[in-house]
mmCIF file of C-alpha atoms in Angstrom:
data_model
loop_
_atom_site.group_PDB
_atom_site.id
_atom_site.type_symbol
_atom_site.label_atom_id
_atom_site.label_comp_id
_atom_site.label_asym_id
_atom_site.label_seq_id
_atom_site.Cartn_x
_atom_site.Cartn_y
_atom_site.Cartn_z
ATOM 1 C CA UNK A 1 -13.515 56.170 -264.303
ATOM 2 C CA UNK A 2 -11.930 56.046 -261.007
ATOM 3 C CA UNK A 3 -10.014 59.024 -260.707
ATOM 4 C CA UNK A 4 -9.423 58.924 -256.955
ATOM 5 C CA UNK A 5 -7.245 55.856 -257.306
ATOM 6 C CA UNK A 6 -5.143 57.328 -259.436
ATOM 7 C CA UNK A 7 -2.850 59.848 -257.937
ATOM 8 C CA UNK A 8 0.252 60.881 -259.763
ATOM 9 C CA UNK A 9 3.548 60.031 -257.683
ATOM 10 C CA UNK A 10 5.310 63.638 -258.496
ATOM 11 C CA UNK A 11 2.232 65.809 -257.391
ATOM 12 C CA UNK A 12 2.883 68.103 -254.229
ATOM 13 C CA UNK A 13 -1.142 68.514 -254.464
ATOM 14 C CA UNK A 14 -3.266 65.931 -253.368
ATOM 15 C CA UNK A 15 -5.184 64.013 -256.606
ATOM 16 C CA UNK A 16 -8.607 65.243 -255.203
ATOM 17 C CA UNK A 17 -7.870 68.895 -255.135
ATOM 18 C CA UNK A 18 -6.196 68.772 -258.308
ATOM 19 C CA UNK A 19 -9.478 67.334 -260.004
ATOM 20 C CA UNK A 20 -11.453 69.881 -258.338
ATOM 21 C CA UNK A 21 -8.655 72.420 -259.851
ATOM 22 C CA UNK A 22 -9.435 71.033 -263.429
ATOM 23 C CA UNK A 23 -13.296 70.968 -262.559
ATOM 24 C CA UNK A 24 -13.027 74.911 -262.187
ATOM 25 C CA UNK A 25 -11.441 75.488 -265.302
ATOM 26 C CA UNK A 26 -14.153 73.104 -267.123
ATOM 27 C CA UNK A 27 -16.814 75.496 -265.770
ATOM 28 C CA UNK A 28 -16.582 78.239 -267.897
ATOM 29 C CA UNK A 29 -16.352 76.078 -271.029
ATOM 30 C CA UNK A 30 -20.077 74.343 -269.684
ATOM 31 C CA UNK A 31 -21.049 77.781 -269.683
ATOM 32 C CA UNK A 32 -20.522 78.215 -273.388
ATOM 33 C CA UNK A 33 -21.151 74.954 -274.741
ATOM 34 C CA UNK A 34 -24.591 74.319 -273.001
ATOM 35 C CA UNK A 35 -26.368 76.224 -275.702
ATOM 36 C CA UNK A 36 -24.261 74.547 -278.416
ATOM 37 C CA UNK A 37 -25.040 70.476 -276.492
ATOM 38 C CA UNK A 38 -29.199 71.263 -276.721
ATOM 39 C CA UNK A 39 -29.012 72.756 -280.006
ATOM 40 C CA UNK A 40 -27.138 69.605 -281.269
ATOM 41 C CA UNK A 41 -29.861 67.545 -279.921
ATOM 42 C CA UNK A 42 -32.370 69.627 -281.349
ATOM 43 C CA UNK A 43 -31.379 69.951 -284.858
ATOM 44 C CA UNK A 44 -30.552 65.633 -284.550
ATOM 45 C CA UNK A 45 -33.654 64.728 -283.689
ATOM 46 C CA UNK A 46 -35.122 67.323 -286.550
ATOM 47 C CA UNK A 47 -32.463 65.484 -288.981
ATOM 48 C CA UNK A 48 -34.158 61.983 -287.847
ATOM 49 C CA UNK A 49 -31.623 60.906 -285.449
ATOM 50 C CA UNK A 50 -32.903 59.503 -282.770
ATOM 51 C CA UNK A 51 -32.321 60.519 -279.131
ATOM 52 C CA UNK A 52 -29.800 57.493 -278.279
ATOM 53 C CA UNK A 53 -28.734 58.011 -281.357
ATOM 54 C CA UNK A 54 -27.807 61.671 -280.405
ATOM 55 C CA UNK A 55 -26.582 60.503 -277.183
ATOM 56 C CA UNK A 56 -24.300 58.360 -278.298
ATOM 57 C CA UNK A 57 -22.734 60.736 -280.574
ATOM 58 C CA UNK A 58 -22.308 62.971 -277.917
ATOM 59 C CA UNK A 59 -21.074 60.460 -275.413
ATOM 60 C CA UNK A 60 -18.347 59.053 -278.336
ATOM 61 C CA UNK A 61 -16.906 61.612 -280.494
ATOM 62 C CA UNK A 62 -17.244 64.433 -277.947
ATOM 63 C CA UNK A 63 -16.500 67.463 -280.616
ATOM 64 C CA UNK A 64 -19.439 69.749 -281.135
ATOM 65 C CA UNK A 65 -18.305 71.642 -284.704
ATOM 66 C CA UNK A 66 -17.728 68.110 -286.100
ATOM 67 C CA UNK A 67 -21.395 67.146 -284.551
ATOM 68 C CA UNK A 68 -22.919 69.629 -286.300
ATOM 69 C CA UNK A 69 -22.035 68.622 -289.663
ATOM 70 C CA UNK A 70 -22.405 65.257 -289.227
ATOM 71 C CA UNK A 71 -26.013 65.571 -288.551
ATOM 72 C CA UNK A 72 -26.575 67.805 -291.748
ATOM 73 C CA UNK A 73 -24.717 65.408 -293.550
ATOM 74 C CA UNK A 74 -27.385 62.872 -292.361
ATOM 75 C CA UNK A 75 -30.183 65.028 -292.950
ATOM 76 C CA UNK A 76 -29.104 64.229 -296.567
ATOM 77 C CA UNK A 77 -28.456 61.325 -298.734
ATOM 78 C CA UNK A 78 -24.979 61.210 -298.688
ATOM 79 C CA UNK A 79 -22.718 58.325 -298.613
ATOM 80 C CA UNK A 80 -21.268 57.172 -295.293
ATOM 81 C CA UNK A 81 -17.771 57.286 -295.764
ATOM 82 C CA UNK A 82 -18.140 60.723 -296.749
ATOM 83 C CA UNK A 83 -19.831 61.394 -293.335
ATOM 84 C CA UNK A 84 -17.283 59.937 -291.536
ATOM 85 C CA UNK A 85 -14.235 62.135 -293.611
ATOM 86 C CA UNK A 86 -16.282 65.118 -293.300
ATOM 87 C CA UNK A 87 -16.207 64.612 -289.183
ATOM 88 C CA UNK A 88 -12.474 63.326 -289.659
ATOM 89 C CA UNK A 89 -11.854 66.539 -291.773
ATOM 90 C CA UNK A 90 -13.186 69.271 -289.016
ATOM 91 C CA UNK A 91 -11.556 67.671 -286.250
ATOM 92 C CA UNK A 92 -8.622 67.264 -287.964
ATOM 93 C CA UNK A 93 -7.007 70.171 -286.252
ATOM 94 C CA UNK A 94 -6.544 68.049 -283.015
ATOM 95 C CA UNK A 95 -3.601 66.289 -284.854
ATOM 96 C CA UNK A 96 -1.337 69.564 -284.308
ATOM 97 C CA UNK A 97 -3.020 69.621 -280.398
ATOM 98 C CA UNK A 98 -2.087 66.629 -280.168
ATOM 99 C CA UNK A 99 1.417 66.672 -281.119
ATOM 100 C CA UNK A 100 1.754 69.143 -279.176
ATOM 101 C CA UNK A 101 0.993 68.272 -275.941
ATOM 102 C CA UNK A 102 2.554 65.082 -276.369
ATOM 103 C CA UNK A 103 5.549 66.643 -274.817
ATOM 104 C CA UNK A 104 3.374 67.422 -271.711
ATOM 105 C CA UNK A 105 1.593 64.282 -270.965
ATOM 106 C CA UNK A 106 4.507 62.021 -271.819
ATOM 107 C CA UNK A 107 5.091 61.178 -268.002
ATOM 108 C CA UNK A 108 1.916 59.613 -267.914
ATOM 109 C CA UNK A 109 1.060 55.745 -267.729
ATOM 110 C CA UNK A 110 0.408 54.367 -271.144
ATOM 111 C CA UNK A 111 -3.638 53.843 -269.839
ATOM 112 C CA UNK A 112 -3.611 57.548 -268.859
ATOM 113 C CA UNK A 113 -2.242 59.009 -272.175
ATOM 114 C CA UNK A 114 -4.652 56.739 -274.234
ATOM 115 C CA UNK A 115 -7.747 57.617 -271.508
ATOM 116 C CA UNK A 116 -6.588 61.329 -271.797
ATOM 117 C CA UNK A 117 -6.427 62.262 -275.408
ATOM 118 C CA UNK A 118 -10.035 60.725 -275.762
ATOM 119 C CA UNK A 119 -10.883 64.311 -273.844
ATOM 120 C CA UNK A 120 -8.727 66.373 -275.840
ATOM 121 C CA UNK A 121 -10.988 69.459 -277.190
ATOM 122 C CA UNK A 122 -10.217 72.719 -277.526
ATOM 123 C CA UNK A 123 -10.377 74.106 -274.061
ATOM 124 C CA UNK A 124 -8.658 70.933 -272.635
ATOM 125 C CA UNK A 125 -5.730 71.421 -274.724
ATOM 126 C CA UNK A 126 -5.825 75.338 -274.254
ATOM 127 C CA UNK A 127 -5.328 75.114 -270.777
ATOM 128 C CA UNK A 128 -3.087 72.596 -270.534
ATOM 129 C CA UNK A 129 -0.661 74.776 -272.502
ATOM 130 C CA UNK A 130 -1.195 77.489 -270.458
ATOM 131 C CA UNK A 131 -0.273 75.222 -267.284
ATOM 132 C CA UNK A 132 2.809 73.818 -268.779
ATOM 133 C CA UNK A 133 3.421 77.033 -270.094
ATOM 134 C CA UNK A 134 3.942 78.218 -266.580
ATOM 135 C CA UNK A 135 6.214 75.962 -265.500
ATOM 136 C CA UNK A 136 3.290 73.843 -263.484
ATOM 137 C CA UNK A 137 2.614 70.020 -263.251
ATOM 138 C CA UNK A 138 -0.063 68.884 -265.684
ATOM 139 C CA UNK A 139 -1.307 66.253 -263.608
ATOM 140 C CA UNK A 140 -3.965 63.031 -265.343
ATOM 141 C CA UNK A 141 -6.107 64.232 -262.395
ATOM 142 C CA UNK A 142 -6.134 67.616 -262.875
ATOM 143 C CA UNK A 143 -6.634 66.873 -266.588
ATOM 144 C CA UNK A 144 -9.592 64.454 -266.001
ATOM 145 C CA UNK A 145 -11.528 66.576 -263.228
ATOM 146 C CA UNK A 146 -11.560 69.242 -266.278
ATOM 147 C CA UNK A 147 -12.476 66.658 -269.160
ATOM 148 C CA UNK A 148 -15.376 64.537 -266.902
ATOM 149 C CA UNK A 149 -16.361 68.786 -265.992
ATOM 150 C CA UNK A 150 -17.221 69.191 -269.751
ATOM 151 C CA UNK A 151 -18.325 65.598 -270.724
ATOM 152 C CA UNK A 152 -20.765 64.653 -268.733
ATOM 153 C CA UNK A 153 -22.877 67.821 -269.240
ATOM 154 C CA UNK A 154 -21.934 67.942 -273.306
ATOM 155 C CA UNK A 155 -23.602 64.142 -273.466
ATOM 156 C CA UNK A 156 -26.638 64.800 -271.153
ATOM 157 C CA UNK A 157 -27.609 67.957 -272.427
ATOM 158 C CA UNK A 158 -27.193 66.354 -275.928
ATOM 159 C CA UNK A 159 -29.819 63.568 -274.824
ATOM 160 C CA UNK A 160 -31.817 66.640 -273.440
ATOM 161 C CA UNK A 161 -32.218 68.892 -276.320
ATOM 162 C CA UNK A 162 -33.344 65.304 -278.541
ATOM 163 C CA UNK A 163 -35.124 64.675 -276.181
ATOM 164 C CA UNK A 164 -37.336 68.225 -276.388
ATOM 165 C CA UNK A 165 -36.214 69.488 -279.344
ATOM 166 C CA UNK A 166 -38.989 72.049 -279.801
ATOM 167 C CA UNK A 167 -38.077 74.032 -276.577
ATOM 168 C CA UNK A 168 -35.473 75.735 -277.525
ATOM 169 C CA UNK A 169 -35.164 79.263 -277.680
ATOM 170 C CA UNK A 170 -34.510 81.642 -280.903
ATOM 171 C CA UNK A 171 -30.539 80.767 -281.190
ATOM 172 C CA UNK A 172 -29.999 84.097 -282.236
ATOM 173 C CA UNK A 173 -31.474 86.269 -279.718
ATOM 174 C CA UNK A 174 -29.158 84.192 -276.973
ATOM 175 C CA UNK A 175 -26.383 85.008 -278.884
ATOM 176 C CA UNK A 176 -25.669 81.278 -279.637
ATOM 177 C CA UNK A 177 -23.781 81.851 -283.186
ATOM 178 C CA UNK A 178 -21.269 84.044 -281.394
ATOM 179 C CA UNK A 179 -20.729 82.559 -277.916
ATOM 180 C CA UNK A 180 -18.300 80.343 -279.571
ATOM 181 C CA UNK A 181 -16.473 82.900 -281.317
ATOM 182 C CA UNK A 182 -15.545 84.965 -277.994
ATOM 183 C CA UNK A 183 -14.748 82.552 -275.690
ATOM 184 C CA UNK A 184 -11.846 81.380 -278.395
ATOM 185 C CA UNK A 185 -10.758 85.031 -278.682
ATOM 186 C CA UNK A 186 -10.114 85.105 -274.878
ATOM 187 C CA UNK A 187 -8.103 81.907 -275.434
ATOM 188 C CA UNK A 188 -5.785 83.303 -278.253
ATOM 189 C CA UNK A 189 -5.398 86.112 -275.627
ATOM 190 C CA UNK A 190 -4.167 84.370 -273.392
ATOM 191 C CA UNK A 191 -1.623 83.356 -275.326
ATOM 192 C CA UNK A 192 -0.264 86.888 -276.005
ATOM 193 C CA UNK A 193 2.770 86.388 -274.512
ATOM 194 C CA UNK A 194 4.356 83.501 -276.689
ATOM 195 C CA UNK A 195 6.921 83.785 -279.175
ATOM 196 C CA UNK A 196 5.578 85.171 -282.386
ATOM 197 C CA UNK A 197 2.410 85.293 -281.257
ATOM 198 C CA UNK A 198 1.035 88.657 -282.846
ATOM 199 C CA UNK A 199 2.847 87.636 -286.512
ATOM 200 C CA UNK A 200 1.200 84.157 -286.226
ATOM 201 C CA UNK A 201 -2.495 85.634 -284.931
ATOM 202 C CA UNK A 202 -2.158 87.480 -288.091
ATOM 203 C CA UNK A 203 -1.505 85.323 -290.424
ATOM 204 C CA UNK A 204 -3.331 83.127 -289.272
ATOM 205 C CA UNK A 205 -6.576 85.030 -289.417
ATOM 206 C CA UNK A 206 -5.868 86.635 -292.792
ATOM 207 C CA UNK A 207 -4.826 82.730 -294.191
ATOM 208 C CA UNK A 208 -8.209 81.575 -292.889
ATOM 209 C CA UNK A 209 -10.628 84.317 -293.859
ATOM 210 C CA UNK A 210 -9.258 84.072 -297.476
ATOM 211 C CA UNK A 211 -9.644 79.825 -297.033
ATOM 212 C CA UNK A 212 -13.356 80.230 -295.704
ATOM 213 C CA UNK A 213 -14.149 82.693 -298.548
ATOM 214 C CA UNK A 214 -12.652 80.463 -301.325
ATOM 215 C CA UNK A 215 -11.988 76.823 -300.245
ATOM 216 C CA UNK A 216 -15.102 76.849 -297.783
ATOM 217 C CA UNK A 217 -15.734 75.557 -294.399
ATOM 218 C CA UNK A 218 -13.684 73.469 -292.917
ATOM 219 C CA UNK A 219 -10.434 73.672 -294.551
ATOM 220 C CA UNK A 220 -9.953 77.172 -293.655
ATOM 221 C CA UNK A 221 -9.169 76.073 -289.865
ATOM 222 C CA UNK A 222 -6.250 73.774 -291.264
ATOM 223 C CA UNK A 223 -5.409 76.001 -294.230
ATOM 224 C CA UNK A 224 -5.228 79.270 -291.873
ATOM 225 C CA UNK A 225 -3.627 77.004 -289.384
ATOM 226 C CA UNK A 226 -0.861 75.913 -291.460
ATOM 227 C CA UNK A 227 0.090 79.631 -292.662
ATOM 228 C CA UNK A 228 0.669 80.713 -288.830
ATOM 229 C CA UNK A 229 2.711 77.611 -288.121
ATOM 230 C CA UNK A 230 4.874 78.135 -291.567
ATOM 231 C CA UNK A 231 5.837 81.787 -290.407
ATOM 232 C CA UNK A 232 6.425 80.501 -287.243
ATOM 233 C CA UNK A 233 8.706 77.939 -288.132
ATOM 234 C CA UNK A 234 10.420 80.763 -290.200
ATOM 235 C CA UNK A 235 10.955 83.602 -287.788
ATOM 236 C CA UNK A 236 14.093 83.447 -286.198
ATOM 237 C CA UNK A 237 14.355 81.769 -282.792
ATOM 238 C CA UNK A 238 15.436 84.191 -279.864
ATOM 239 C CA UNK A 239 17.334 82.202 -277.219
ATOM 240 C CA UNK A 240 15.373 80.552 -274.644
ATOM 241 C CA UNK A 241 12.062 80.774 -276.522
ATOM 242 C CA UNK A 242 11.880 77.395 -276.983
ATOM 243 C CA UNK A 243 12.427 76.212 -273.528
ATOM 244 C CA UNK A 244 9.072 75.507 -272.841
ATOM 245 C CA UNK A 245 8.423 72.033 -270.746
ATOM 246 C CA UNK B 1 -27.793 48.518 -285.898
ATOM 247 C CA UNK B 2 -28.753 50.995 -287.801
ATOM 248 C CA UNK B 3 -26.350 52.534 -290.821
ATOM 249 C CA UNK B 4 -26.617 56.055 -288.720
ATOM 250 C CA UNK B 5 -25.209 54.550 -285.609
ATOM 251 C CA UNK B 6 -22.144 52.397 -287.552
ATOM 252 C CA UNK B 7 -21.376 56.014 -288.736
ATOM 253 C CA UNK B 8 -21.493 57.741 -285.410
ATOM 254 C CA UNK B 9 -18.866 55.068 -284.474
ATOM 255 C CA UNK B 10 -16.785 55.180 -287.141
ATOM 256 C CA UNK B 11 -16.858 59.355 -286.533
ATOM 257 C CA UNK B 12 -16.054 58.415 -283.369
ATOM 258 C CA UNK B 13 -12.603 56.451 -284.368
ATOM 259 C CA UNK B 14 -11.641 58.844 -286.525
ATOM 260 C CA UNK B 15 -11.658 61.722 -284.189
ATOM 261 C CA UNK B 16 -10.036 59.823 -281.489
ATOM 262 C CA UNK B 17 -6.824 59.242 -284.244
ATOM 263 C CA UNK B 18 -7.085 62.812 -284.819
ATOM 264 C CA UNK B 19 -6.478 63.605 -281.054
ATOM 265 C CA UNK B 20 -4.029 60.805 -280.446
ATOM 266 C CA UNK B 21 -2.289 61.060 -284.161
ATOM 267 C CA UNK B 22 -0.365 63.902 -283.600
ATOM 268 C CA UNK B 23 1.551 62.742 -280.416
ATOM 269 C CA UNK B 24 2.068 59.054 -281.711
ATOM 270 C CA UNK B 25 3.717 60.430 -285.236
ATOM 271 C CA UNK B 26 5.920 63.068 -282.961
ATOM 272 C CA UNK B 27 6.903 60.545 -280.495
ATOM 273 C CA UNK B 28 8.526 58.335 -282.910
ATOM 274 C CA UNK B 29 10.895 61.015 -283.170
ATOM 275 C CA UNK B 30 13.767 60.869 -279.851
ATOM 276 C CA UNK B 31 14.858 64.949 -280.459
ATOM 277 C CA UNK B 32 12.387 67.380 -281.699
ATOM 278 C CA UNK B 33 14.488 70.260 -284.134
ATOM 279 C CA UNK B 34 13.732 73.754 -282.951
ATOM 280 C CA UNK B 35 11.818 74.933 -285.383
ATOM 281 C CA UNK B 36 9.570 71.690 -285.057
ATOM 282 C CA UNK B 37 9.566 73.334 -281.487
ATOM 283 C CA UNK B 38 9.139 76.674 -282.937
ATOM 284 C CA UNK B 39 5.719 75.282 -284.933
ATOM 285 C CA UNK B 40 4.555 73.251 -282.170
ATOM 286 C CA UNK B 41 4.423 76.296 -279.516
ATOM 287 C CA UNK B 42 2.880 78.445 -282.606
ATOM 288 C CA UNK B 43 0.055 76.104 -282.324
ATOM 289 C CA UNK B 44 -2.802 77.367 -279.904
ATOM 290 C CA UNK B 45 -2.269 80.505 -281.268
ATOM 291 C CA UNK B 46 -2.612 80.013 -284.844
ATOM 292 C CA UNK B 47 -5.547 77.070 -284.438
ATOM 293 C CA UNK B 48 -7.743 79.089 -282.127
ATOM 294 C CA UNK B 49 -7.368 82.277 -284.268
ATOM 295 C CA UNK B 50 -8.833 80.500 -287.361
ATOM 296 C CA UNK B 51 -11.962 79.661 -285.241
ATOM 297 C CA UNK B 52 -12.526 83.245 -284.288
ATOM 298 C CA UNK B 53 -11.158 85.091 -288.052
ATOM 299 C CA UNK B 54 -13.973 84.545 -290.289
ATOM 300 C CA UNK B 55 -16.456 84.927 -287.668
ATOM 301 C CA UNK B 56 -15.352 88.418 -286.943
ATOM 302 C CA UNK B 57 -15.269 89.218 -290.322
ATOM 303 C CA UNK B 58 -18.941 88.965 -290.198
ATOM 304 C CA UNK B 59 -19.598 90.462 -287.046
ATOM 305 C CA UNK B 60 -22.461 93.517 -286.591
ATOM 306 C CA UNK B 61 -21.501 96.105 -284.274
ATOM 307 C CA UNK B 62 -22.871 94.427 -281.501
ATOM 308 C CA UNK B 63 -20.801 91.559 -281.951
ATOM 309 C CA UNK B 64 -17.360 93.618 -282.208
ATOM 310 C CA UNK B 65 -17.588 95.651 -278.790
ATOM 311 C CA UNK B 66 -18.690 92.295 -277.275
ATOM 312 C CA UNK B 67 -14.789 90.885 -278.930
ATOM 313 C CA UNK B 68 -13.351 94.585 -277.801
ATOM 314 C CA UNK B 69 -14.969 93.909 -274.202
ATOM 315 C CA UNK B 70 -13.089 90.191 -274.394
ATOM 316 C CA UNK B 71 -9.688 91.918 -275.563
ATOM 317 C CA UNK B 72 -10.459 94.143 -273.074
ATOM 318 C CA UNK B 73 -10.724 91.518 -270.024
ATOM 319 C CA UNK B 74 -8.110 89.431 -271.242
ATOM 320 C CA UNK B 75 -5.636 91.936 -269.833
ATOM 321 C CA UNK B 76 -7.419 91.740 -266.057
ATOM 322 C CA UNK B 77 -9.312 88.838 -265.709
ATOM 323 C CA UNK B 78 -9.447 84.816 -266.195
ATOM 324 C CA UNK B 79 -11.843 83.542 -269.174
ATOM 325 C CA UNK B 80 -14.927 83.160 -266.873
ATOM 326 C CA UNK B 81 -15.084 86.475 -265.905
ATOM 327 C CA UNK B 82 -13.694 87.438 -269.411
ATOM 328 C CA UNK B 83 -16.792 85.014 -270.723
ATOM 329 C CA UNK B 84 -19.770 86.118 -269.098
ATOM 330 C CA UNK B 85 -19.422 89.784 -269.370
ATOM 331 C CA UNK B 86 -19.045 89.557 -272.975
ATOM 332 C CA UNK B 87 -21.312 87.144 -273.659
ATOM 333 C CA UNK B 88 -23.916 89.432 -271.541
ATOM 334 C CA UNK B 89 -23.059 92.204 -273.655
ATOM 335 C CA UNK B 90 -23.385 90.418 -277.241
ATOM 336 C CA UNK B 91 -26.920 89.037 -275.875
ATOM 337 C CA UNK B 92 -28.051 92.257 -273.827
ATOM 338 C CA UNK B 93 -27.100 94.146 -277.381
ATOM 339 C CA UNK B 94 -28.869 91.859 -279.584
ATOM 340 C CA UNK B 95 -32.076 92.122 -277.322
ATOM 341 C CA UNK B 96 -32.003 95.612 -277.819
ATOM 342 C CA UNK B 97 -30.034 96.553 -281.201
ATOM 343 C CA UNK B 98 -31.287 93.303 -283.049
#
């Protein structure tokens, strides 16, 4: 993708430091997700998948939770289309993402919005609320130098861990089940000083701890999900909270 | 090619709808109601929470003062700061606790 011949006609930056901007922000987020790319490969190759086969997951749906279950749902004899829900199901929380930063990225060319939401994980759309948030210029090349930070390391170190699948470590002892798990709790922090956002964090949490205990993984990310964006949507609206860009 | 890669593909399509979905039903829409607004800016904060709620629940000891170090940070510091320290304490404390 050729970024550099791209450049956005409203940025005050120039389009190379603003993808070396994004790159910075993708670096933590490499950080965490190494573990989870090799163990993906890993546990594919012990589920029979084979390393392009891994790869290519990697390289094309790009969303490690949804990974996961996909390759124990291959590990078994289930029926396709029921693979492809279950993946369909866990992501499914990048509808509300997306709607929402729809009202960021709408300045973009038609080729950039359709190239863009293609990287839109968790992170990605984290930070671009935090940049529009402040009032800031989400730029396609700041956006890109932050996905292409995170891709290109998710898909190789996918191939990688397939690839030798024996060498890794005891996931526990690196703290692999709970990397995850903090580096989204410093992202809901940093959201601390929206509207409503200790009612919703709430909710939220208690909505989705009763959904995981009862319903079951995954629907207690869009069940819990849901309840915080109902109360939201109830809570009276102060003036000027919802003049974000 | 084989039934697991026609899958991987098809996972692949329906992801990318999921992450292009929500702006293409919202943008058929020319002014967006304020509490539509209102739900929309909720969102980060009640997605992100349901990824972190039911693994906290869970949590050993070691595992809650590494989230108390990360509630801690978030006041100070950006996320990789806020990142490595904790994570450093959850795996320092499992080496040594469990």
């Amino acid at each position: 993708m050729s970024v550099e011949a791209t450049p956005e006609r409203t940025t005050p930056a120039t389009t190379g430091s603003e993808f070396l901007a994004g790159a910075k922000l993708g670096f933590p987020v490499v950080v965490a997700s190494a573990p989870f790319a090799f163990l993906f490969g890993a546990l594919a190759a012990k589920n029979g998948i084979s390393v392009a086969e891994a790869t290519l997951m990697s390289a094309t749906i790009f969303g490690g939770a949804s990974q996961m279950v996909g390759i124990e749902l291959f590990g078994q004899k289930i029926a396709p289309w029921l693979v492809v829900l279950s993946i369909f199901a866990v992501n499914f929380r990048h509808v509300l993402y997306s709607a929402s930063i729809g009202r960021t990225l709408s300045h973009w060319t038609f080729l950039h919005q359709a190239i863009g939401y293609f990287f839109l994980t968790d992170p990605q759309f984290a930070e671009v609320e935090r940049k529009a948030e402040k009032g800031l210029p989400v730029t396609f090349a700041w956006y890109a130098g932050m996905g292409v930070t995170i891709y290109v390391p998710w898909v190789i170190e996918s191939g990688l861990g397939a690839y030798f699948g024996n060498l890794i470590p005891d996931p526990h002892s690196i703290g692999m089940d709970f990397l995850l798990p903090i580096y989204f709790f410093g992202l809901v922090m940093s959201f601390r000083t929206r509207a409503n956002w200790l009612p919703v964090v709430i909710v939220s949490g208690i909505a989705s701890i009763i959904a995981y205990k009862t319903v079951g993984s995954p629907w207690h990310v869009s069940i819990g999900a849901a309840a915080g964006i109902a109360l939201a949507t109830m809570l009276p609206i102060r003036n000027g909270q919802v003049s974000r860009p | 090619m084989s039934t697991t890669a026609w899958i991987i593909l098809w996972g692949a399509v329906a992801t990318y709808l999921t992450r292009i979905g929500g702006h293409l039903v919202l943008s058929r829409f020319e002014r967006v109601h304020p509490r539509v607004e209102a739900a929309l800016n909720a969102v980060p904060a009640a997605v992100l929470t349901t990824l972190v709620a039911p693994a906290a629940l869970t949590a050993g000891p070691v595992e809650l003062v590494a989230l108390a170090v990360a509630g801690l940070m978030s006041l100070r510091f950006g996320m990789l700061q806020l990142f490595l320290v904790s994570a450093a304490v959850l795996i320092v404390g499992r080496q040594i606790f469990g």
